[in-house]
Amino acid sequence: MGESRGGGCCPPMDLMRSETMQLVQLIVPMESAHLTVSYLGDLGLVQFKDLNSEKSPFQRTYAAQIKRCGEMARKIRFFKDQMSKAGVIPKELLEKESDIDLDDVEVKLGELEAELVEINANNDKLQRSYNELMEYKLVLQKAGEFFSSAHRSATAQQREIESEDSQQAGDDLLESPLLQEEKSIDSSKQVKLGFLTGLVPREKSMVFERILFRATRGNIFIRQTVIEEPVIDPSSGEKAEKNVFVVFYSGERAKSKILKICEAFGANRYPFSEDLGKQAQMITEVSGRLSELKTTIDAGLGHRDILLQTIGDKFELWNLKVRKEKAIYHTLNMLSLDVTKKCLVAEGWSPVFASNEIQDALQRAAFDSNSQVGSIFQVLRTKESPPTYFRTNKFTSAIQEIVDAYGVAKYQEANPGVFTIVTFPFLFAVMFGDWGHGICILLATMYLILREKKLSSQKLGDIMEMAFGGRYVILMMSLFSIYTGLIYNEFFSIPYPLFAPSAYDCRDASCSEATTIGLIKVRDTYPFGLDPVWHGTRSELPFLNSLKMKMSILLGVSQMNLGIIMSYFNARFFKSSVNIWFQFIPQMIFLNSLFGYLSVLIIIKWCTGSQADLYHVMIYMFLSPTDELGENQLFPHQKTVQLVLLFLALVSVPCMLLPKPFILKKQHEARHQGQSYAPLDETDESLHVETTGGSHGHEEFEFSEIFVHQLIHTIEFVLGAVSNTASYLRLWALSLAHSELSSVFYEKVLLLAWGYNNVLILILGIMVFIFATVGVLLVMETLSAFLHALRLHWVEFQNKFYEGDGYKFAPFTFIFTANEDE
């Protein structure tokens, strides 16, 4: 919903319960309707209801105005696309400029579009001509080289033949007339060959040559020359690699076939003269025309850039105006038209605290539009469920979005976001638990926070957009990770010269032997977190497993108890004594009789240093509750306490299941006893509008449906008490996995590379260590811990009290109009 409103006009922000909402009716004169909706959009505190839902968009009052705004929006999108291609950046709308008339904007947009379309059309024609001339010039150069080379070769060959003929002239005088006669006959039978020149795409050149050969049955001669640089194709306007070709043929029939094949392969053909003089003349002419076209195209592009720059100076203002007007007319189409009284009737939801601000906006709109009649504001009575509205700021909005992603809170239901602000980053940190990696995340987050003003105005990628939106959540996650990492003491240890780890840890060496050597020294308890002396010992992993597993159970039972307590406050707020006596109390008894008792045993074991097996205690509490505990007894009368807790847990199950459906049925019968006729609603005004939906007071009471629902809810809670507690063991598993992965990367990559005493291997090891740390520990592990913390809140915590079947308050506002794409 954006940041909380300031200025003293609103009551203090309360995240526990959503804002009190009201259904309001506005009766607005026609002459001030547009300005009224505009002022309410600036206020952003009214969610209008569609009173014309039975009408199609084309049957509504302001369909023509919306079509007009849509056409202007199309022109603005066209300008945006053109500016993007030309690299023109629109000028930011730094301050609120004076309002502009929509008619003037429409005229200006039409003129600019026509001018820009004409410039683009002329530029396209000139560019096409320029590209054709460039191809023509290449054909003249490459084909000219081929003809000149062939001419030189033919001239040399002719001279060689003439010299040979002159040497043999006197050898056989009798054959001379016959030879001359043969040459004269051959010359008369010569056939003149035609030829075609052009360019063909290089990837099609081999197929092109093969098809020509087959189509003419080999009666052609083709030569191709590769063009080194890609050329711009006149038809597509894209760069392509091409070959210059020359095809020699005989006869019009062969020519017709060659022309069709050239057209099929997209081969551009250009005229060519075999006369060397004409070739030079044509190259000179083409070069001159290219120079002229280049100058003309550059002038046109310069004029186009000036025009786009002019558009960019006013683009954001026009864009905002058109979007705002279109949103206003969309909202006006949701209002009911009263033709007899020449007014519009609107209904919508608004917070109760916003009543004075809405009435002030109505008065200002009536005054500014010179309306002789003011708008009427009145509150309607309804049984329809109101929308949910939590006012948030930039710090709490991301957490609220995380909660809303599971389901929007029912109207004035207790909001889990109040506790999620702290518990979510804390449970993430329990799983992540690394002060070094936490500092890396903190530095990256501080960059986003310190540059938030600049980044908020830029268009970011999807991943960066998500990270920027949740920057304060990530900040809390990094701070809690540093805290839990210091508690775990994962990456450093404090040396004690007078203390031997083997003596301290009796599982590494016998205590009697250590005592004999005299290594055990009396020392105080480690002041903060886990004693680093455990790290590096053989018993480190079993010790951390036991500690973190029990810690996970304690955290899980505490959070689940908090969820059940929140259900009590919900029941108390909605004045449901049935839920207090037959839901909250049995659930508290059942959960704490089993897993609350397990948490107490864990704490007692830690305090007393007992060697009792808690698995054995909990299993045989159900299987053999009357057996003696023996060495597993942690406190006096433990067996009696366990019997009492087991009895309470068993009794609480039918208390959750049976009483509530019967009590609800009795309450329903008492509420509707003797109500054969419903009382008439009081109406003070002739313009009273009936509210739709939401009234379920006289529905049939389905006892079987209520009983089955309660049965499912009871079974879900009983089984969930076990599965949810086990689910919190992911805190232990992920914390252990992160710790072990960090150790593996450090010892098996970095230290191993260091041990080779080779600079290249060391550099390679450092690079692998950095990529593994960033890719696995800082990205994948962060995402994994985030998702698991999300699951613990959505499933294990929120299902104890949170229904989440409401719908979000979506007021009519102009705040996001300028940033959203249509």
XYZ file of C-alpha atoms in Angstrom, residues 208-783:
576
model
C 21.715 -21.375 -55.775
C 24.498 -22.551 -58.090
C 23.319 -26.178 -57.999
C 19.701 -25.258 -58.828
C 20.827 -23.075 -61.753
C 22.922 -25.908 -63.171
C 20.086 -28.440 -62.934
C 17.398 -26.062 -64.258
C 19.435 -25.242 -67.391
C 20.875 -28.770 -67.754
C 24.388 -27.398 -67.378
C 24.071 -24.815 -70.171
C 25.323 -21.959 -67.975
C 28.598 -20.676 -66.686
C 28.608 -19.058 -63.216
C 31.306 -17.251 -61.274
C 30.980 -16.065 -57.638
C 33.137 -13.683 -55.606
C 32.989 -13.346 -51.812
C 32.346 -9.889 -50.307
C 34.509 -9.568 -47.221
C 32.313 -7.182 -45.187
C 28.600 -7.769 -44.486
C 26.259 -5.559 -46.490
C 22.835 -4.159 -45.547
C 20.080 -5.838 -47.513
C 17.733 -3.240 -49.076
C 14.627 -5.365 -48.466
C 15.098 -6.352 -44.814
C 17.411 -3.555 -43.676
C 19.596 -6.076 -41.835
C 23.245 -6.915 -42.343
C 23.960 -10.063 -44.312
C 26.952 -11.826 -45.827
C 26.642 -12.047 -49.621
C 28.455 -13.153 -52.770
C 28.589 -11.329 -56.114
C 27.638 -13.667 -58.971
C 27.861 -13.525 -62.774
C 25.809 -16.066 -64.755
C 26.409 -16.581 -68.511
C 23.559 -18.152 -70.476
C 22.399 -18.733 -74.023
C 18.832 -18.089 -75.126
C 15.773 -16.333 -73.703
C 14.376 -19.525 -72.229
C 17.435 -19.990 -70.022
C 17.254 -16.331 -69.043
C 13.639 -16.693 -67.919
C 14.537 -19.675 -65.722
C 17.494 -17.829 -64.193
C 15.340 -14.785 -63.354
C 12.761 -16.939 -61.550
C 15.465 -18.731 -59.553
C 17.048 -15.400 -58.557
C 13.685 -14.167 -57.328
C 13.106 -17.359 -55.293
C 16.525 -17.124 -53.605
C 16.249 -13.381 -52.839
C 19.158 -12.584 -55.139
C 19.223 -8.885 -56.021
C 20.110 -8.301 -59.717
C 21.793 -5.180 -61.095
C 22.570 -4.082 -64.715
C 26.139 -4.334 -65.875
C 28.006 -3.417 -69.081
C 30.946 -5.392 -70.372
C 32.446 -2.223 -71.793
C 35.268 -1.152 -69.476
C 34.701 2.527 -70.217
C 31.032 2.354 -69.319
C 31.919 0.451 -66.134
C 34.202 3.241 -64.944
C 31.571 5.827 -65.812
C 28.863 3.919 -63.902
C 31.086 3.566 -60.806
C 31.697 7.322 -60.839
C 27.974 8.039 -61.136
C 27.060 5.612 -58.365
C 29.701 7.036 -56.019
C 28.372 10.547 -56.602
C 24.780 9.506 -55.904
C 25.902 7.674 -52.737
C 27.570 10.827 -51.464
C 24.433 12.875 -52.133
C 22.169 10.306 -50.461
C 24.475 10.127 -47.424
C 24.263 13.884 -46.970
C 20.459 13.825 -47.333
C 20.067 10.900 -44.907
C 22.291 12.565 -42.288
C 20.240 15.765 -42.558
C 17.007 13.792 -42.147
C 18.349 11.897 -39.125
C 19.482 15.171 -37.566
C 16.016 16.626 -37.998
C 14.512 13.415 -36.563
C 16.789 13.564 -33.519
C 15.790 17.186 -32.883
C 12.130 16.193 -33.106
C 12.609 13.232 -30.728
C 14.488 15.447 -28.286
C 11.551 17.859 -28.342
C 9.215 14.946 -27.653
C 11.481 13.676 -24.853
C 11.318 17.025 -23.035
C 7.535 16.686 -22.616
C 7.189 12.898 -22.834
C 6.785 12.154 -19.115
C 4.297 14.993 -18.684
C 2.163 13.811 -21.599
C 2.462 10.201 -20.505
C 1.335 10.999 -16.971
C -1.535 13.173 -18.209
C -2.887 10.533 -20.605
C -2.611 7.696 -18.092
C -4.245 9.818 -15.419
C -7.145 10.788 -17.686
C -7.664 7.204 -18.793
C -7.743 6.030 -15.161
C -10.260 8.774 -14.295
C -12.616 7.763 -17.105
C -12.288 4.084 -16.197
C -13.387 4.989 -12.670
C -16.227 7.207 -13.909
C -17.503 4.218 -15.892
C -17.859 2.343 -12.594
C -20.282 4.970 -11.270
C -24.051 4.749 -11.636
C -25.683 7.481 -13.711
C -28.838 9.085 -12.341
C -30.322 10.831 -15.387
C -33.241 12.491 -13.558
C -31.089 14.275 -11.022
C -28.077 14.818 -13.318
C -25.587 13.229 -10.968
C -23.346 10.207 -10.568
C -23.656 7.775 -7.664
C -20.499 6.088 -6.426
C -19.932 3.425 -3.781
C -16.629 2.360 -2.351
C -14.587 1.326 0.654
C -12.450 3.759 2.600
C -10.733 3.800 6.004
C -12.722 5.472 8.748
C -9.887 7.894 9.487
C -10.071 9.196 5.896
C -13.633 10.570 6.146
C -12.564 14.173 6.734
C -9.988 14.063 3.929
C -12.547 12.658 1.478
C -15.076 15.351 2.372
C -12.413 18.044 1.953
C -11.591 16.673 -1.507
C -15.297 16.748 -2.444
C -15.611 20.368 -1.335
C -12.499 21.458 -3.234
C -13.715 19.713 -6.392
C -17.113 21.440 -6.181
C -15.468 24.831 -5.645
C -12.852 24.440 -8.405
C -15.432 23.252 -10.944
C -17.813 26.134 -10.081
C -20.563 23.664 -9.265
C -23.653 25.190 -7.668
C -24.427 21.920 -5.858
C -21.965 20.151 -3.619
C -21.320 16.428 -3.438
C -23.045 14.283 -0.799
C -21.015 11.938 1.419
C -22.748 9.268 3.479
C -21.849 5.987 5.154
C -23.833 2.852 4.227
C -24.634 -0.071 6.473
C -23.668 -3.434 5.030
C -22.930 -7.015 6.015
C -20.400 -7.380 3.229
C -16.876 -8.166 4.375
C -14.623 -5.078 3.994
C -11.155 -5.197 2.405
C -8.018 -5.428 4.518
C -5.765 -2.390 4.716
C -2.456 -2.260 6.592
C -0.557 1.003 6.375
C 3.114 0.190 5.960
C 6.359 2.025 5.358
C 9.416 1.088 3.311
C 10.762 -1.021 6.206
C 7.631 -3.073 6.917
C 6.168 -3.295 3.399
C 8.379 -6.222 2.276
C 7.508 -8.323 5.335
C 3.834 -7.556 4.812
C 4.143 -8.701 1.207
C 5.679 -11.987 2.402
C 2.668 -12.543 4.667
C 0.176 -11.508 1.966
C 1.766 -13.938 -0.490
C 0.343 -16.756 1.691
C -3.048 -15.073 1.970
C -4.413 -11.631 2.760
C -5.625 -11.356 6.339
C -9.335 -11.437 7.024
C -10.738 -8.055 7.983
C -9.167 -7.048 11.340
C -7.651 -10.483 11.854
C -4.387 -10.551 13.838
C -1.536 -9.794 11.474
C 1.430 -12.253 11.550
C 3.623 -9.521 10.047
C 4.093 -7.920 13.473
C 6.080 -10.931 14.697
C 7.447 -11.948 11.291
C 9.510 -8.730 11.233
C 11.711 -10.308 13.922
C 11.113 -14.060 13.736
C 11.670 -14.392 9.978
C 15.225 -12.992 9.866
C 16.013 -14.760 13.150
C 15.005 -18.229 11.925
C 16.855 -17.527 8.674
C 19.950 -16.657 10.698
C 19.664 -19.832 12.781
C 19.949 -21.837 9.557
C 22.502 -19.554 7.870
C 24.476 -18.734 11.016
C 27.731 -17.335 9.604
C 29.168 -13.980 10.633
C 31.641 -13.816 7.712
C 29.052 -14.520 5.022
C 26.609 -12.332 6.921
C 28.995 -9.392 6.561
C 29.182 -10.018 2.786
C 25.384 -9.888 2.530
C 25.331 -6.794 4.759
C 27.736 -4.922 2.476
C 25.684 -5.768 -0.616
C 22.486 -4.667 1.139
C 24.009 -1.407 2.344
C 24.801 -0.575 -1.282
C 21.109 -0.967 -2.168
C 19.990 1.092 0.835
C 22.470 3.944 0.389
C 21.573 4.257 -3.319
C 17.858 3.587 -2.951
C 16.790 6.998 -4.256
C 18.732 6.523 -7.488
C 17.858 2.856 -7.912
C 14.152 3.437 -7.239
C 13.929 5.636 -10.346
C 15.709 3.116 -12.596
C 14.294 0.098 -14.361
C 16.013 -2.949 -12.863
C 15.981 -6.612 -13.815
C 13.626 -9.071 -12.158
C 16.199 -10.394 -9.678
C 17.530 -6.928 -8.827
C 13.969 -5.652 -8.480
C 13.178 -8.367 -5.927
C 16.407 -7.758 -4.018
C 15.807 -3.999 -3.982
C 12.212 -4.397 -2.808
C 13.296 -6.635 0.071
C 16.465 -4.722 0.945
C 15.421 -4.073 4.556
C 14.433 -7.713 5.067
C 17.853 -8.781 3.750
C 19.440 -6.190 6.044
C 17.759 -7.783 9.073
C 18.708 -11.253 7.823
C 22.380 -10.247 7.534
C 22.459 -8.622 10.991
C 20.858 -11.657 12.636
C 23.259 -13.926 10.714
C 26.217 -12.026 12.112
C 24.754 -12.373 15.609
C 24.084 -16.122 15.365
C 27.435 -16.641 13.650
C 29.186 -15.065 16.631
C 27.190 -17.340 18.928
C 28.203 -20.424 16.906
C 31.842 -19.195 16.765
C 32.265 -21.092 13.505
C 35.370 -19.470 12.032
C 37.629 -18.544 14.875
C 38.819 -19.995 18.172
C 40.565 -18.395 21.130
C 43.785 -20.164 22.192
C 44.299 -21.035 25.824
C 47.963 -21.920 26.444
C 47.305 -23.381 29.879
C 44.441 -25.513 28.672
C 44.553 -28.744 26.700
C 41.500 -29.520 24.545
C 42.011 -33.258 25.063
C 41.742 -32.769 28.804
C 38.614 -30.637 28.517
C 36.871 -33.092 26.220
C 36.877 -36.464 27.993
C 35.636 -38.132 24.835
C 39.021 -37.433 23.174
C 41.151 -38.794 26.018
C 40.431 -40.478 29.354
C 39.840 -38.065 32.182
C 41.937 -40.049 34.594
C 44.939 -39.933 32.283
C 44.529 -36.203 31.799
C 44.286 -35.722 35.542
C 47.462 -37.739 36.068
C 49.315 -35.547 33.568
C 47.915 -32.485 35.276
C 46.521 -30.789 32.202
C 43.025 -30.042 33.491
C 42.788 -26.480 34.760
C 39.777 -25.002 36.477
C 38.323 -22.258 34.285
C 35.169 -20.170 34.047
C 32.316 -20.776 31.616
C 32.889 -19.359 28.146
C 31.351 -15.855 28.260
C 29.508 -15.675 24.895
C 28.148 -18.336 22.594
C 29.677 -21.708 21.885
C 33.087 -22.447 23.364
C 35.474 -22.513 20.343
C 37.520 -25.264 22.021
C 34.960 -27.732 20.656
C 35.968 -26.934 17.083
C 38.468 -29.328 15.595
C 37.834 -32.119 18.088
C 36.522 -35.566 17.244
C 33.359 -34.942 19.236
C 32.548 -31.604 17.557
C 29.913 -33.016 15.208
C 28.008 -35.130 17.817
C 28.079 -32.202 20.240
C 26.778 -29.683 17.661
C 24.156 -32.172 16.461
C 22.756 -32.605 19.949
C 22.897 -28.898 20.775
C 21.310 -27.599 17.570
C 18.660 -30.295 17.426
C 17.438 -29.505 20.942
C 17.657 -25.791 20.234
C 15.476 -26.279 17.132
C 12.803 -28.015 19.198
C 12.807 -25.201 21.780
C 12.458 -22.530 19.071
C 9.745 -24.470 17.264
C 7.616 -25.111 20.354
C 7.969 -21.455 21.361
C 6.796 -20.177 17.973
C 3.912 -22.661 17.799
C 2.794 -21.572 21.272
C 2.905 -17.976 20.070
C 0.641 -18.938 17.168
C -1.900 -20.574 19.486
C -1.812 -17.533 21.790
C -2.566 -15.350 18.779
C -5.667 -17.465 18.145
C -6.817 -16.496 21.659
C -6.501 -12.790 20.846
C -8.395 -13.352 17.593
C -11.211 -15.126 19.422
C -11.304 -12.421 22.065
C -11.364 -9.634 19.462
C -14.218 -11.268 17.514
C -15.977 -12.143 20.813
C -16.015 -15.874 20.183
C -16.002 -17.571 23.572
C -16.486 -20.938 21.845
C -13.074 -20.655 20.188
C -11.471 -19.705 23.494
C -12.858 -22.614 25.517
C -12.957 -25.323 22.889
C -10.077 -24.390 20.593
C -7.453 -22.262 22.308
C -7.401 -24.031 25.696
C -7.415 -27.655 24.354
C -4.735 -26.801 21.800
C -2.494 -25.250 24.444
C -3.000 -28.276 26.695
C -2.316 -30.800 23.935
C 0.800 -29.123 22.546
C 2.408 -28.379 25.896
C 1.485 -31.714 27.455
C 3.700 -33.366 24.854
C 6.221 -31.049 23.262
C 6.101 -28.358 25.920
C 7.009 -31.088 28.379
C 9.841 -32.201 26.029
C 11.149 -28.622 26.015
C 11.151 -28.547 29.812
C 13.062 -31.856 29.893
C 15.677 -30.409 27.515
C 16.210 -27.383 29.757
C 16.413 -29.555 32.890
C 18.952 -31.823 31.220
C 21.086 -28.848 30.238
C 20.951 -27.397 33.742
C 21.619 -30.636 35.619
C 24.047 -32.319 33.214
C 21.967 -35.504 33.360
C 22.694 -38.409 31.013
C 19.006 -39.267 30.586
C 17.849 -40.431 27.161
C 15.005 -38.103 26.154
C 14.051 -40.309 23.196
C 13.419 -43.173 25.604
C 11.440 -40.934 27.942
C 9.084 -39.606 25.262
C 8.547 -42.960 23.494
C 7.770 -44.947 26.640
C 5.595 -42.127 27.959
C 3.070 -43.441 25.390
C 4.005 -47.130 25.164
C 4.534 -47.909 28.871
C 3.439 -44.906 30.916
C 3.376 -46.872 34.196
C 6.929 -48.284 33.990
C 9.675 -46.961 36.207
C 12.054 -44.468 34.571
C 15.216 -45.571 36.325
C 18.290 -43.631 35.173
C 16.139 -41.566 32.802
C 14.379 -39.811 35.663
C 15.196 -36.104 35.672
C 13.115 -34.845 38.626
C 11.018 -36.285 41.497
C 7.498 -37.612 40.741
C 8.270 -37.529 37.029
C 6.144 -40.605 36.293
C 3.083 -39.058 37.958
C 3.566 -35.830 36.045
C 3.817 -37.751 32.777
C 0.600 -39.670 33.498
C -1.247 -36.453 34.223
C 0.094 -34.795 31.036
C -0.777 -37.822 28.929
C -4.332 -37.833 30.347
C -4.733 -34.109 29.639
C -3.489 -34.574 26.068
C -5.991 -37.390 25.456
C -8.898 -35.460 26.986
C -8.126 -32.304 24.978
C -8.754 -34.088 21.660
C -12.520 -34.698 22.153
C -12.773 -31.219 23.696
C -11.548 -29.795 20.379
C -13.799 -32.047 18.302
C -17.251 -32.441 19.889
C -18.535 -29.369 21.789
C -18.027 -26.636 19.185
C -20.371 -27.953 16.415
C -23.238 -28.521 18.900
C -22.787 -25.119 20.518
C -22.759 -23.392 17.120
C -25.978 -25.210 16.163
C -27.666 -24.162 19.393
C -26.576 -20.549 18.909
C -27.924 -20.556 15.349
C -31.309 -21.903 16.433
C -31.596 -19.342 19.235
C -30.604 -16.489 16.927
C -33.235 -17.257 14.272
C -36.037 -18.667 16.418
C -39.412 -17.113 15.477
C -38.009 -15.024 12.606
C -40.475 -15.932 9.884
C -40.252 -12.427 8.438
C -37.221 -10.212 8.155
C -37.495 -6.574 9.385
C -37.544 -3.822 6.787
C -34.440 -1.722 6.419
C -34.818 1.962 7.189
C -34.320 4.322 4.262
C -34.066 8.055 4.750
C -33.390 9.126 1.161
C -34.991 8.261 -2.137
C -31.491 7.765 -3.576
C -30.779 4.831 -1.268
C -28.671 2.218 -3.065
C -28.896 -1.396 -1.936
C -25.614 -3.062 -1.067
C -24.924 -6.321 -2.810
C -23.744 -9.588 -1.328
C -22.216 -10.384 2.006
C -25.412 -11.146 3.943
C -25.541 -14.706 5.179
C -27.753 -14.245 8.220
C -30.542 -16.550 7.078
C -28.500 -19.308 5.488
C -29.264 -22.906 6.259
C -27.087 -24.262 9.054
C -25.421 -27.438 7.821
C -24.478 -29.312 10.985
C -22.782 -32.119 9.078
C -20.603 -29.636 7.211
C -19.604 -27.868 10.430
C -18.859 -31.192 12.157
C -16.715 -32.481 9.277
C -14.865 -29.176 9.170
C -14.168 -29.389 12.918
C -13.083 -33.018 12.562
C -10.589 -32.090 9.825
C -9.325 -29.152 11.881
C -8.826 -31.386 14.954
C -7.014 -34.130 13.053
C -4.866 -31.538 11.330
C -3.826 -29.975 14.630
C -3.131 -33.303 16.379
C -1.020 -34.674 13.542
C 0.474 -31.242 12.887
C 1.684 -30.983 16.464
C 4.044 -33.869 15.711
C 4.907 -33.057 12.099
C 5.332 -29.325 12.716
C 7.684 -29.952 15.624
C 9.715 -32.300 13.459
C 9.666 -29.699 10.692
C 11.577 -27.271 12.913
C 14.501 -29.715 12.832
C 15.348 -28.095 9.483
C 16.895 -25.340 11.630
C 19.429 -27.891 12.834
C 19.917 -29.586 9.453
C 20.546 -26.444 7.410
C 22.766 -24.893 10.068
C 24.888 -28.035 10.138
C 24.983 -28.194 6.322
C 26.168 -24.590 6.016
C 28.845 -25.125 8.640
C 30.143 -28.305 7.031
C 30.139 -26.844 3.519
C 32.119 -23.853 4.748
C 34.665 -26.155 6.365
C 34.958 -28.335 3.257
C 35.526 -25.381 0.938
C 38.084 -23.886 3.332
C 40.042 -27.046 4.104
C 39.753 -29.027 0.870
C 40.148 -26.121 -1.548
C 41.945 -23.159 -0.013
C 44.262 -24.914 2.477
C 44.942 -27.749 0.049
C 45.992 -25.280 -2.657
C 48.143 -23.437 -0.112
C 49.982 -26.645 0.757
C 51.376 -27.141 -2.767
C 53.664 -24.074 -2.510
C 52.850 -23.235 -6.139
C 51.646 -19.786 -7.154
C 49.503 -21.010 -10.052
C 47.823 -23.693 -7.955
C 47.268 -21.153 -5.166
C 45.646 -18.658 -7.556
C 43.463 -21.423 -9.010
C 42.478 -22.555 -5.505
C 41.594 -19.010 -4.457
C 39.429 -18.572 -7.556
C 37.621 -21.879 -6.974
C 37.136 -20.974 -3.304
C 35.679 -17.543 -4.180
C 33.299 -18.934 -6.818
C 32.199 -21.766 -4.527
C 31.664 -19.370 -1.641
C 29.659 -16.884 -3.690
C 27.727 -19.400 -5.782
C 26.938 -22.029 -3.155
C 27.134 -20.349 0.258
C 26.076 -16.793 -0.532
C 23.481 -17.515 -3.232
C 22.162 -21.070 -2.994
C 22.391 -21.378 0.790
C 20.831 -17.937 1.258
C 17.933 -18.843 -1.014
